[in-house]
PDB file of C-alpha atoms and ligand atoms in Angstrom:
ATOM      1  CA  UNK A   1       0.000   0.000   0.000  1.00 60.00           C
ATOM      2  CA  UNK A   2       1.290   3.335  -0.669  1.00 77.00           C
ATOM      3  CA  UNK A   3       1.768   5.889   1.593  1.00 89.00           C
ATOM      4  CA  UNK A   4      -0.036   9.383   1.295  1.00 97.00           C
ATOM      5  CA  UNK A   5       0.711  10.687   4.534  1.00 97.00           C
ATOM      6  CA  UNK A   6       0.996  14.609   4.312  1.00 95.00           C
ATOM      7  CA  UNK A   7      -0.465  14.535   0.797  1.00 98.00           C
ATOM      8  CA  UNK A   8      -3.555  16.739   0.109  1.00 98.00           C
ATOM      9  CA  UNK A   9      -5.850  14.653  -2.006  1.00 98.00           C
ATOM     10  CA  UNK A  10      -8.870  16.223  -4.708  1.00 98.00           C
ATOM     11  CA  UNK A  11     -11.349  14.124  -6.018  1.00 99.00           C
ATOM     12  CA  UNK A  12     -14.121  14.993  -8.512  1.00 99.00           C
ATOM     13  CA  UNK A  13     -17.410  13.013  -8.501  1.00 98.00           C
ATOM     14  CA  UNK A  14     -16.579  11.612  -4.984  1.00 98.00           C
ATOM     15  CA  UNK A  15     -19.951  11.323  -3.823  1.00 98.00           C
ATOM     16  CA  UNK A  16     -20.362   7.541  -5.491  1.00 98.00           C
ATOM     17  CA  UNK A  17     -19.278   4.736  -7.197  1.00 98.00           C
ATOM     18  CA  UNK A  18     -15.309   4.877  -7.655  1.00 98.00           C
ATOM     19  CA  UNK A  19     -14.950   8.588  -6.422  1.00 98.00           C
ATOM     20  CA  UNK A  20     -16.545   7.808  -3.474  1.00 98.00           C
ATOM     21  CA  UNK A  21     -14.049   4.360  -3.595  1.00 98.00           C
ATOM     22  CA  UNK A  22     -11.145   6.013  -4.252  1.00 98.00           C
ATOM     23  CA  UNK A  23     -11.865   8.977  -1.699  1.00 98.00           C
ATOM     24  CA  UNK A  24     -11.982   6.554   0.941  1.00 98.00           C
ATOM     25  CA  UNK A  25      -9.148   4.330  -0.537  1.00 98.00           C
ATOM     26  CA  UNK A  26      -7.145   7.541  -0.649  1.00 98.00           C
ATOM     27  CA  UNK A  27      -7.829   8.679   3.134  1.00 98.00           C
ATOM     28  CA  UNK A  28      -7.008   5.276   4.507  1.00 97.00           C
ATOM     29  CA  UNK A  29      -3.447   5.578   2.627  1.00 97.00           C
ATOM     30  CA  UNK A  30      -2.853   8.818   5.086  1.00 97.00           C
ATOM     31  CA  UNK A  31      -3.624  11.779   2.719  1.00 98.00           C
ATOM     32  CA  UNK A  32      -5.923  14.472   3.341  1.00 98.00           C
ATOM     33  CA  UNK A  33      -9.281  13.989   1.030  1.00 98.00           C
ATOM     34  CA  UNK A  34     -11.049  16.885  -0.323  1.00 98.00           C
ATOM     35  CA  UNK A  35     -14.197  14.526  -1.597  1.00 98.00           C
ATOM     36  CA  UNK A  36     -15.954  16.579  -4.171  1.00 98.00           C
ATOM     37  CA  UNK A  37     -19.231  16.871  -6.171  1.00 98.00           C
ATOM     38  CA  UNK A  38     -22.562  18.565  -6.964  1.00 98.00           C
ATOM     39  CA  UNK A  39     -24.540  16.063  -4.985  1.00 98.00           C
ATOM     40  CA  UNK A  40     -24.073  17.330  -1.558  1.00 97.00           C
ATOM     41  CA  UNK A  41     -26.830  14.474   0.244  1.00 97.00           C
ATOM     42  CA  UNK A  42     -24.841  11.461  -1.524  1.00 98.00           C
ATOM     43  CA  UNK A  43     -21.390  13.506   0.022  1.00 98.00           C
ATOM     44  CA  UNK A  44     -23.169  13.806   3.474  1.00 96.00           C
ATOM     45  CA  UNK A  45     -22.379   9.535   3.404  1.00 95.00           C
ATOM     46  CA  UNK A  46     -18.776  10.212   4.081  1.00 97.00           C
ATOM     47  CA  UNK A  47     -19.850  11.424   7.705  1.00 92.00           C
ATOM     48  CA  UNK A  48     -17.009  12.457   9.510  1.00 87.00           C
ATOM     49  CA  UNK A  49     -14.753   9.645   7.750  1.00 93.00           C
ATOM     50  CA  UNK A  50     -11.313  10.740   9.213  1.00 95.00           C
ATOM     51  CA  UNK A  51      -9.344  12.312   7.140  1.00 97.00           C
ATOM     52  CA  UNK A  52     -12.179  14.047   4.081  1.00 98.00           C
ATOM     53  CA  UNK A  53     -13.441  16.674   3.891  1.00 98.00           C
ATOM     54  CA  UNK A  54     -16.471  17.401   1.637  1.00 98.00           C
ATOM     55  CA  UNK A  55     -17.099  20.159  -0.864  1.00 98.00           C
ATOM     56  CA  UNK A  56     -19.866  20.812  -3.169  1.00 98.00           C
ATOM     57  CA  UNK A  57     -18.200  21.239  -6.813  1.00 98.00           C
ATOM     58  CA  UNK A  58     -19.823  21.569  -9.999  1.00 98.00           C
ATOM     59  CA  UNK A  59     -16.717  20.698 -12.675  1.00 98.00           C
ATOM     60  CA  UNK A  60     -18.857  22.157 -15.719  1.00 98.00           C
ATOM     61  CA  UNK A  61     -18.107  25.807 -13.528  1.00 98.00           C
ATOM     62  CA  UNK A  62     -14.965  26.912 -14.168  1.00 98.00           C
ATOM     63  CA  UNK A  63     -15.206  29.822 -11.700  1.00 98.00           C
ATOM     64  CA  UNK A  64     -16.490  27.147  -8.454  1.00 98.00           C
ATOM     65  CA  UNK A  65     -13.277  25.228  -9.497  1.00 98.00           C
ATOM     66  CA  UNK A  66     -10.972  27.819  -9.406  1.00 98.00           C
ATOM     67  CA  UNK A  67     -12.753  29.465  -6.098  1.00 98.00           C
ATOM     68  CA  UNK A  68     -12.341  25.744  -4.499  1.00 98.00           C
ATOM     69  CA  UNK A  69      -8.540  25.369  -5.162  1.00 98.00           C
ATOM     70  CA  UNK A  70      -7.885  28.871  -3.356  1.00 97.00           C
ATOM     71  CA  UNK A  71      -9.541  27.650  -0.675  1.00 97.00           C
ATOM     72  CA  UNK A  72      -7.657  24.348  -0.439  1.00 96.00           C
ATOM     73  CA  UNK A  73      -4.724  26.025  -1.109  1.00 95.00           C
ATOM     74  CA  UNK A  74      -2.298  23.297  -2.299  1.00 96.00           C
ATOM     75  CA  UNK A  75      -3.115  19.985  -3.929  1.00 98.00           C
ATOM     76  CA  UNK A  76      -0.520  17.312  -4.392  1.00 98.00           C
ATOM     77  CA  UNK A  77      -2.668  14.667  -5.963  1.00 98.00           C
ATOM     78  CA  UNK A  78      -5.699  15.270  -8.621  1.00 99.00           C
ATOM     79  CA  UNK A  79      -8.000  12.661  -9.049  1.00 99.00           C
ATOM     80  CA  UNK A  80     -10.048  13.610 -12.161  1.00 99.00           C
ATOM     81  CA  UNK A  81     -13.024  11.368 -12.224  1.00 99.00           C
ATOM     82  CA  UNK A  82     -16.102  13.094 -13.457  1.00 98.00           C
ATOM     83  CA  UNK A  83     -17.954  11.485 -16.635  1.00 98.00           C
ATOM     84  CA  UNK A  84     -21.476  10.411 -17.619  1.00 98.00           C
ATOM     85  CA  UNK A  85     -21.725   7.825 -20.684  1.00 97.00           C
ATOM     86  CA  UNK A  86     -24.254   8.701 -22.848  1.00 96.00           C
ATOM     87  CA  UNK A  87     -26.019   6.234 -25.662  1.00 95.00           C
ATOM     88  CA  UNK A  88     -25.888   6.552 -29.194  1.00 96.00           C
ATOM     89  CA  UNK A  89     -24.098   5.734 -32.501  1.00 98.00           C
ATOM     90  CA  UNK A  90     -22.652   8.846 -34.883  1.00 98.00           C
ATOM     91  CA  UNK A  91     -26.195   9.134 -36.577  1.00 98.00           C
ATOM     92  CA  UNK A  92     -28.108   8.832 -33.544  1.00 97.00           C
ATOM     93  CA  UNK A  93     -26.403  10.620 -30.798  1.00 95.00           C
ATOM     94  CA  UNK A  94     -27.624  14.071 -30.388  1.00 96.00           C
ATOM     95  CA  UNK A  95     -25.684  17.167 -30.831  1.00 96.00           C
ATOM     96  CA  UNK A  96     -26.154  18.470 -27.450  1.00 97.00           C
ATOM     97  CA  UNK A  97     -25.224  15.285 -25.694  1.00 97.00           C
ATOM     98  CA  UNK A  98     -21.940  15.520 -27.656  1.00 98.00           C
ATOM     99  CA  UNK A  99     -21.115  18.916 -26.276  1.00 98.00           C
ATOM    100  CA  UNK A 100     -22.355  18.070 -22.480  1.00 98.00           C
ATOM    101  CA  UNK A 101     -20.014  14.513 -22.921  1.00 98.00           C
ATOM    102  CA  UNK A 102     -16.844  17.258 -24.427  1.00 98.00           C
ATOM    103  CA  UNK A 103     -17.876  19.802 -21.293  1.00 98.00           C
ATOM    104  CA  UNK A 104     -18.266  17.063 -18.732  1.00 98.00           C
ATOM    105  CA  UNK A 105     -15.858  14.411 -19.537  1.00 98.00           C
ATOM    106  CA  UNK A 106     -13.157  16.456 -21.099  1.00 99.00           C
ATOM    107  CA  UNK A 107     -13.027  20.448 -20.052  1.00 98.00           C
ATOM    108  CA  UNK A 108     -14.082  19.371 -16.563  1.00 98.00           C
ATOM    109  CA  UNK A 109     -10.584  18.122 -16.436  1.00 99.00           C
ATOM    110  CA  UNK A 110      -8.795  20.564 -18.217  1.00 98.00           C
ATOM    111  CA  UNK A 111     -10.554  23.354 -15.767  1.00 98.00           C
ATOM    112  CA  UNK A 112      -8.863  21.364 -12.535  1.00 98.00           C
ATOM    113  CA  UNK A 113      -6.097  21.026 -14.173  1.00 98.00           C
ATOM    114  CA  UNK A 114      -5.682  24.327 -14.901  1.00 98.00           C
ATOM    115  CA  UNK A 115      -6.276  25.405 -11.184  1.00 98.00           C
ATOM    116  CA  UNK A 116      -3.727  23.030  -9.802  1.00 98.00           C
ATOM    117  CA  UNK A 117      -1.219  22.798 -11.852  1.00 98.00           C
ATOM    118  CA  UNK A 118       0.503  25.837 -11.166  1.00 98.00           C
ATOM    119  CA  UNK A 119       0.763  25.138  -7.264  1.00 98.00           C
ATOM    120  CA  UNK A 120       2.143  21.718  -8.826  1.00 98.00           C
ATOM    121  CA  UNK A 121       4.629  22.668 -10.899  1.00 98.00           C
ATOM    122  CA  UNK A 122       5.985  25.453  -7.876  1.00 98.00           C
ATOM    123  CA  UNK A 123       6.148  22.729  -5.645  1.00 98.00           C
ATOM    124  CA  UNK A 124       7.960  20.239  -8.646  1.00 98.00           C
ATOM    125  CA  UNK A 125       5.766  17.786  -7.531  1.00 98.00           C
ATOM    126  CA  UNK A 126       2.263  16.391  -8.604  1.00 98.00           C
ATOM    127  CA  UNK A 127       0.709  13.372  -9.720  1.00 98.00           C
ATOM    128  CA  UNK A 128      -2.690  14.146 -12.241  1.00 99.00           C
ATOM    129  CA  UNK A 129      -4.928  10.950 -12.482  1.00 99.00           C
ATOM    130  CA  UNK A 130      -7.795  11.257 -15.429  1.00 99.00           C
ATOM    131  CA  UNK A 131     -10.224   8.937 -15.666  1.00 99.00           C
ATOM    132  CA  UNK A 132     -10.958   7.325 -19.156  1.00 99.00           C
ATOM    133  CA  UNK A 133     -12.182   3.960 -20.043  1.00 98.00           C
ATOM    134  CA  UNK A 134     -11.510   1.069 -22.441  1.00 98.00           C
ATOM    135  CA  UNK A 135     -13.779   2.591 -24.116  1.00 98.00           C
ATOM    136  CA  UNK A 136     -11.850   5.284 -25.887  1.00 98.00           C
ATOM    137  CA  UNK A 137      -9.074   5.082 -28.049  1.00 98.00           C
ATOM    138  CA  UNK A 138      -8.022   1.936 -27.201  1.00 98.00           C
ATOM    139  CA  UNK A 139     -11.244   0.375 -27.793  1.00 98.00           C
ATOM    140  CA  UNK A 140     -14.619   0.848 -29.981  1.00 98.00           C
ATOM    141  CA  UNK A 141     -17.472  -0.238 -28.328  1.00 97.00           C
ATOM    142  CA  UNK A 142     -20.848  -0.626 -29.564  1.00 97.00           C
ATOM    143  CA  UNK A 143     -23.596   2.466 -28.904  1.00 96.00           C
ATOM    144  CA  UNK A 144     -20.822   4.779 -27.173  1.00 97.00           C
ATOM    145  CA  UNK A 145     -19.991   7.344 -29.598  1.00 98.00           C
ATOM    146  CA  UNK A 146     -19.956  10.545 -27.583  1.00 98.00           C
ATOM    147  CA  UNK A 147     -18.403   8.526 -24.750  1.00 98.00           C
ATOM    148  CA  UNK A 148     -15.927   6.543 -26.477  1.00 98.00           C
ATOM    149  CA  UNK A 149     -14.838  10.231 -28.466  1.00 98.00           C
ATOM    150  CA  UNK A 150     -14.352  12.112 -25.040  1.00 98.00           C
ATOM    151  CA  UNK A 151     -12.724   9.184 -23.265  1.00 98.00           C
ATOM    152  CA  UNK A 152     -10.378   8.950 -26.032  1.00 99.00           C
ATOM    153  CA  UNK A 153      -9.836  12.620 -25.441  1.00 99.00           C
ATOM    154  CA  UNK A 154      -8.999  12.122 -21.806  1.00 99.00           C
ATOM    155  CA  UNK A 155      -6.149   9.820 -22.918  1.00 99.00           C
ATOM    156  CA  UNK A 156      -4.947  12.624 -25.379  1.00 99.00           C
ATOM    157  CA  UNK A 157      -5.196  15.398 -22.843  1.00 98.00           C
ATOM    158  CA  UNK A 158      -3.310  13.041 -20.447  1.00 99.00           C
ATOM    159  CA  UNK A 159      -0.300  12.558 -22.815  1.00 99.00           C
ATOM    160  CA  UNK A 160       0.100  15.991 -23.367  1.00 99.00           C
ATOM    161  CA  UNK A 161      -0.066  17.179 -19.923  1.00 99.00           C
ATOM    162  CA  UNK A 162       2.484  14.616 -19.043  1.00 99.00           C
ATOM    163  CA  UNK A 163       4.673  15.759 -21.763  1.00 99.00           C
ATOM    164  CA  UNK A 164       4.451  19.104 -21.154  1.00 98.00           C
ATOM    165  CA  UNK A 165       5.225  18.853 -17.371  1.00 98.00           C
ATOM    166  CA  UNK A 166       7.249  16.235 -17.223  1.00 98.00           C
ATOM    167  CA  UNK A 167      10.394  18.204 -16.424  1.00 98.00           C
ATOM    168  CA  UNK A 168       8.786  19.959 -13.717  1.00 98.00           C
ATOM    169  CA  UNK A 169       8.032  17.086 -11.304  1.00 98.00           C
ATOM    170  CA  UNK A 170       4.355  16.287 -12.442  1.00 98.00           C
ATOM    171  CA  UNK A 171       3.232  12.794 -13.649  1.00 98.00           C
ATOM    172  CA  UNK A 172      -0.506  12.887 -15.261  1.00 99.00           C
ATOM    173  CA  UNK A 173      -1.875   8.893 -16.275  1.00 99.00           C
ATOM    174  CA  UNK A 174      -5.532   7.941 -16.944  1.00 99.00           C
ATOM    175  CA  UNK A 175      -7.223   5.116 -15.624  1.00 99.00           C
ATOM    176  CA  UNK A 176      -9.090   2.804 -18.276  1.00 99.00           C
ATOM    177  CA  UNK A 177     -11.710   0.585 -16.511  1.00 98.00           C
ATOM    178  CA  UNK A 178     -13.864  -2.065 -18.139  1.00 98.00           C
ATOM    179  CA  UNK A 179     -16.871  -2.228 -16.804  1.00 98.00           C
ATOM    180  CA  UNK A 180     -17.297  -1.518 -12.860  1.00 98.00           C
ATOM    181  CA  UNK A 181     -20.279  -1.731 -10.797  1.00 98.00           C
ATOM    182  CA  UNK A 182     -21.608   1.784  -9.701  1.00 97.00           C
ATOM    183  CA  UNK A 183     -24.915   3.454  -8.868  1.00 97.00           C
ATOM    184  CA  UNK A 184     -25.093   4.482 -12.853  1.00 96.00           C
ATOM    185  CA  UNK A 185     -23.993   1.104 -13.970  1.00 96.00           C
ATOM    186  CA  UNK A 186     -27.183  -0.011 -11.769  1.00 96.00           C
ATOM    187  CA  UNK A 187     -29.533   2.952 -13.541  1.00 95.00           C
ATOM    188  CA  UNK A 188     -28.114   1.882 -17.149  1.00 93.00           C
ATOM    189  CA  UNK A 189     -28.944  -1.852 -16.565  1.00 95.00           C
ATOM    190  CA  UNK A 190     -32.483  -0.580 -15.172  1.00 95.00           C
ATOM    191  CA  UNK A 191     -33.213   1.369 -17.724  1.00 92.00           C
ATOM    192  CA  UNK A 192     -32.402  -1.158 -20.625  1.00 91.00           C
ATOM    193  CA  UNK A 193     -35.997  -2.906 -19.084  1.00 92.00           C
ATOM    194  CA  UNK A 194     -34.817  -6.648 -18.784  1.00 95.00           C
ATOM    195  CA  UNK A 195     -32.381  -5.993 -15.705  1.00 96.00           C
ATOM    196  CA  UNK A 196     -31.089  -9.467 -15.700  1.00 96.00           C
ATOM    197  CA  UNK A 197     -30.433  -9.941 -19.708  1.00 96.00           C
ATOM    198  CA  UNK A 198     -28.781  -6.524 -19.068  1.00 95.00           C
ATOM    199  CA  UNK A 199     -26.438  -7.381 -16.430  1.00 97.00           C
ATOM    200  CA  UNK A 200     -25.818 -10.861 -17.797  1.00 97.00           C
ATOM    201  CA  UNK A 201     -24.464  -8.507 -21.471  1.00 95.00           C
ATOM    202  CA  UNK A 202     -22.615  -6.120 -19.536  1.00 96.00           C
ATOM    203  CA  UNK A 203     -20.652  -9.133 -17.491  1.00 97.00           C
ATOM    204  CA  UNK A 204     -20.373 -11.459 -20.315  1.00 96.00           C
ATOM    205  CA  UNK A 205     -18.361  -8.770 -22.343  1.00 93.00           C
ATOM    206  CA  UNK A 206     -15.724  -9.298 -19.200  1.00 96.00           C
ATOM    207  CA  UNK A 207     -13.443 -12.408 -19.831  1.00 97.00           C
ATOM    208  CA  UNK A 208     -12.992 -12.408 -15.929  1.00 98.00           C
ATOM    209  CA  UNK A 209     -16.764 -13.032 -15.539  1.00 98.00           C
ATOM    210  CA  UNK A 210     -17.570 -10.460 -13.741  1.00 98.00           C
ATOM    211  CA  UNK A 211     -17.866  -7.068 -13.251  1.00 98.00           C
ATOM    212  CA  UNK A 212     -15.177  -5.050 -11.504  1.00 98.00           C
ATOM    213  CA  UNK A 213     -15.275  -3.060  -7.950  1.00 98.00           C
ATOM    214  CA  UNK A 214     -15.053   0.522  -7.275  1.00 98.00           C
ATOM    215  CA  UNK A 215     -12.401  -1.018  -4.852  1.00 98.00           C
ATOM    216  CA  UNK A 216     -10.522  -2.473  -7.653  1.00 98.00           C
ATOM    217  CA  UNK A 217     -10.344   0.842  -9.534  1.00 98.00           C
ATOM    218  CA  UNK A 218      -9.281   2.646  -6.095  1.00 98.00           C
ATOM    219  CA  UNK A 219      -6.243   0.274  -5.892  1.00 98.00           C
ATOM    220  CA  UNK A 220      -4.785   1.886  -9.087  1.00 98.00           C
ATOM    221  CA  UNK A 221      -5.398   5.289  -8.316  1.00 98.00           C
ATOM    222  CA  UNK A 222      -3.652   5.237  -4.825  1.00 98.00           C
ATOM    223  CA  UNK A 223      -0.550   3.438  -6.614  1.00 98.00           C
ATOM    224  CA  UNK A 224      -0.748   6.606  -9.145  1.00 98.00           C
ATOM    225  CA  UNK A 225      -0.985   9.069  -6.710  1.00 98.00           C
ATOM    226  CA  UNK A 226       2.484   7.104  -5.028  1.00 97.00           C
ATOM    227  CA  UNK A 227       4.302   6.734  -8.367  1.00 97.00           C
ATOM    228  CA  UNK A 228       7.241   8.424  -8.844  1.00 96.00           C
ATOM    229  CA  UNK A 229       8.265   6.833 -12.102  1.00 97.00           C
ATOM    230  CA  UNK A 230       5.402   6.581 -14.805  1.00 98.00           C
ATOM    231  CA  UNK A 231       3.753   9.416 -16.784  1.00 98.00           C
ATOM    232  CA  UNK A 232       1.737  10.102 -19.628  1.00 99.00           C
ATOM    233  CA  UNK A 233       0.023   6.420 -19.625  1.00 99.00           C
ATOM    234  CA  UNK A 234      -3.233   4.812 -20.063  1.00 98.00           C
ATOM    235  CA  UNK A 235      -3.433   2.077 -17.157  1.00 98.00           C
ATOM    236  CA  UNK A 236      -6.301  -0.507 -18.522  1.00 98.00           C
ATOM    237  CA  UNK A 237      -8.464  -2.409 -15.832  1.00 98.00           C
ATOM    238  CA  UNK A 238     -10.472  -4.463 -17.112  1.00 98.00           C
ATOM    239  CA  UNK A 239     -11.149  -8.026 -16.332  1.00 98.00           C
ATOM    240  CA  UNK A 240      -9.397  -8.914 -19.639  1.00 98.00           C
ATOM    241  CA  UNK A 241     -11.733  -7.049 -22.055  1.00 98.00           C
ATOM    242  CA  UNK A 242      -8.927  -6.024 -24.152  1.00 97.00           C
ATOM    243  CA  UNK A 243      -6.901  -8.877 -24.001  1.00 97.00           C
TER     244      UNK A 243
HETATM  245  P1  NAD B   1     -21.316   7.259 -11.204  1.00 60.46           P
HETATM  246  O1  NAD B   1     -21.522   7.545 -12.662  1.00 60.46           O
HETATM  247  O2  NAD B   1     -22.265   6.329 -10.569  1.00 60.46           O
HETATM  248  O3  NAD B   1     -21.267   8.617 -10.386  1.00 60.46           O
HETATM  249  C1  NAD B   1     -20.899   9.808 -11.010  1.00 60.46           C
HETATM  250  C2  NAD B   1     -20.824  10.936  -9.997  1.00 60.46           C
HETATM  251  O4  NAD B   1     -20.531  12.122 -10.740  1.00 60.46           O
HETATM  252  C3  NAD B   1     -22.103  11.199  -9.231  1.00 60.46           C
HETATM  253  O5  NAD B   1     -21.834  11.237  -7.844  1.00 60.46           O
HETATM  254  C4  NAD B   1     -22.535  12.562  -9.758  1.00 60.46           C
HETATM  255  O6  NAD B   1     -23.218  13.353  -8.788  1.00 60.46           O
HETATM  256  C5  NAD B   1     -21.207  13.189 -10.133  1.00 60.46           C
HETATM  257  N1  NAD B   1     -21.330  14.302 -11.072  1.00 60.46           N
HETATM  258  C6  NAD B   1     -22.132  14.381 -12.154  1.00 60.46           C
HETATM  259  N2  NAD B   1     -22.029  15.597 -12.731  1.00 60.46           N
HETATM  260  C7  NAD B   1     -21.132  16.298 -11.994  1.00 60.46           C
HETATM  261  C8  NAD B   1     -20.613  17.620 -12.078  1.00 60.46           C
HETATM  262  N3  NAD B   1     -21.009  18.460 -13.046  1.00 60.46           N
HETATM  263  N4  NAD B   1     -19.698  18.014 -11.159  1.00 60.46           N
HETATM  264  C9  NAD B   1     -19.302  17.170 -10.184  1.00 60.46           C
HETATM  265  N5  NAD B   1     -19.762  15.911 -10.041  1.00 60.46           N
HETATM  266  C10 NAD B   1     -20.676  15.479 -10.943  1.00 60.46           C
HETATM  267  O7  NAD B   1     -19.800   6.733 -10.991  1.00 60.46           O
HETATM  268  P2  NAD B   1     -18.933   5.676 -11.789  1.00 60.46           P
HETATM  269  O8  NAD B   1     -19.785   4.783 -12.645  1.00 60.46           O
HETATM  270  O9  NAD B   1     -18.021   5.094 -10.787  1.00 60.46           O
HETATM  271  O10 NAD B   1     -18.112   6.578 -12.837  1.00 60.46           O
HETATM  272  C11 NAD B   1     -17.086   7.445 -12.414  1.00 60.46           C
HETATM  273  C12 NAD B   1     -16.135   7.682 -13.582  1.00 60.46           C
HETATM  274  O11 NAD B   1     -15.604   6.440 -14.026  1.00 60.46           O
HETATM  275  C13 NAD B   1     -16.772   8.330 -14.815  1.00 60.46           C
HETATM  276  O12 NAD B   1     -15.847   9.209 -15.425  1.00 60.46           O
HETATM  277  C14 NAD B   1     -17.012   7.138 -15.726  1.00 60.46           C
HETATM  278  O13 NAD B   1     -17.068   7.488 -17.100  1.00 60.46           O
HETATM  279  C15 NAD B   1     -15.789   6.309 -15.420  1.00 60.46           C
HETATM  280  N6  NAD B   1     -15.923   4.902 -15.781  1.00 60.46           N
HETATM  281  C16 NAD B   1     -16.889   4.140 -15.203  1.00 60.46           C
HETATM  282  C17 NAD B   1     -17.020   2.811 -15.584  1.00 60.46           C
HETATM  283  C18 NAD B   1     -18.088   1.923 -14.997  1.00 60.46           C
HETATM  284  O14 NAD B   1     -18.312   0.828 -15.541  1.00 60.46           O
HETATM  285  N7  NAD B   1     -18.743   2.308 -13.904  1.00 60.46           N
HETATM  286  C19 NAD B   1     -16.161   2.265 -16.545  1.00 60.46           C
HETATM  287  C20 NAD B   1     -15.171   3.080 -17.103  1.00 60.46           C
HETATM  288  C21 NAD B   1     -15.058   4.391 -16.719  1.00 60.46           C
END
């Protein structure tokens, strides 16, 4: 397990699923959690957990982000995890799901970025974790256009970060999960009508045979946050999916 002790800790979309997984994976490793999001009950969960701190943070407002990381003050490791996966093909999707998927998944990232980096790069230390998905450049996937074309942005924006900064003490990677069970996982799988056909697709697409944990996820980010020696990489987990 790596040690975080002394390291201040932000999270975006920390209220659920892997946020809230990481978050608490994150504390327990000794760093200093600021668990963020916009839903403030689902935050209210973390209830006194030692070591977080909760914040309401809308990432589609560049102006809350930036007031948020002045009132931090310095933030040694950025755990980028905002995204919603939206349905559709190129034909189908619609044009304003596109640009909420680009604002969400994508400028959400480059606005926290933007806000920590330069406390980062003064300090010559940071570690910037993104998260992407299999589904991205690294793999096409069925139904996932506006997803798969942000995600695969994430993995761009994280290679250029890292190359930019890479002289200056920062390491930025993106995570690349297969398919992990989370509170939206459960609302896609409900809404497809046939819950059990559903969840039988979405694990038989997993050569492990099952879905992954938030836990599981969590794992890699802590290791990331430690990690002195790897930047600018796309770290799949994914019970084999891309084998
Ligand atoms: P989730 O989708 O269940 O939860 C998302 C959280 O994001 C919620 O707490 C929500 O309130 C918050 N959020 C939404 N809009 C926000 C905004 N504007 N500002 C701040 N917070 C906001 O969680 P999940 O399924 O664990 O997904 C988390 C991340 O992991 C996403 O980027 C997702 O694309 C990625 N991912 C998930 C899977 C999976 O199978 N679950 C696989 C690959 C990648």
């Amino acid at each position: 397990t790596a040690n975080l002790a002394g390291k201040v800790v932000l999270v975006t979309a920390a209220a659920q699923g892997i946020g809230r997984a990481t978050a608490l994976a994150f504390a327990r490793a000794g760093a200093k959690v600021h668990a963020t999001d916009i839903n403030t009950d689902a935050l209210g969960s973390f209830g006194g957990e030692a070591g977080i701190s909760t914040h309401r943070l809308d990432v589609l407002d560049t102006a809350a982000v930036e007031a948020l990381i002045t009132e931090t003050g310095a933030v040694d490791v950025l755990f980028n995890c905002a995204g919603f996966v939206h349905a559709g093909s190129v034909l189908t999707m619609k044009d304003e799901d596109l640009d909420f998927a680009f604002d969400l998944n994508v400028k959400s990232m480059i606005r926290t970025i933007r806000a920590v980096l330069p406390g980062m790069i003064a300090r010559k230390d940071g570690s910037i974790i993104n998260m992407a998905s299999v589904a991205s450049s690294i793999k096409g996937v069925p139904n996932r256009f506006a997803y798969g074309v942000t995600k695969a942005a994430v993995i761009g924006l994280t290679k250029a970060v890292a190359a930019d900064y890479v002289g200056d003490g920062i390491r930025c990677n993106a995570i690349c999960p297969g398919t992990v069970e989370s509170p939206s996982l459960e609302s896609r799988m409900r809404a497809q009508g046939d819950y059990e056909t559903a969840r039988a697709a979405f694990i038989s697409r997993q050569p492990m045979g099952r879905l992954g944990t938030p836990e599981e996820i969590a794992d890699l980010a802590v290791y990331l946050a430690g990690a002195t020696y790897t930047s600018g990489q796309a770290y799949a987990i994914d019970g084999g999916w891309t084998i």
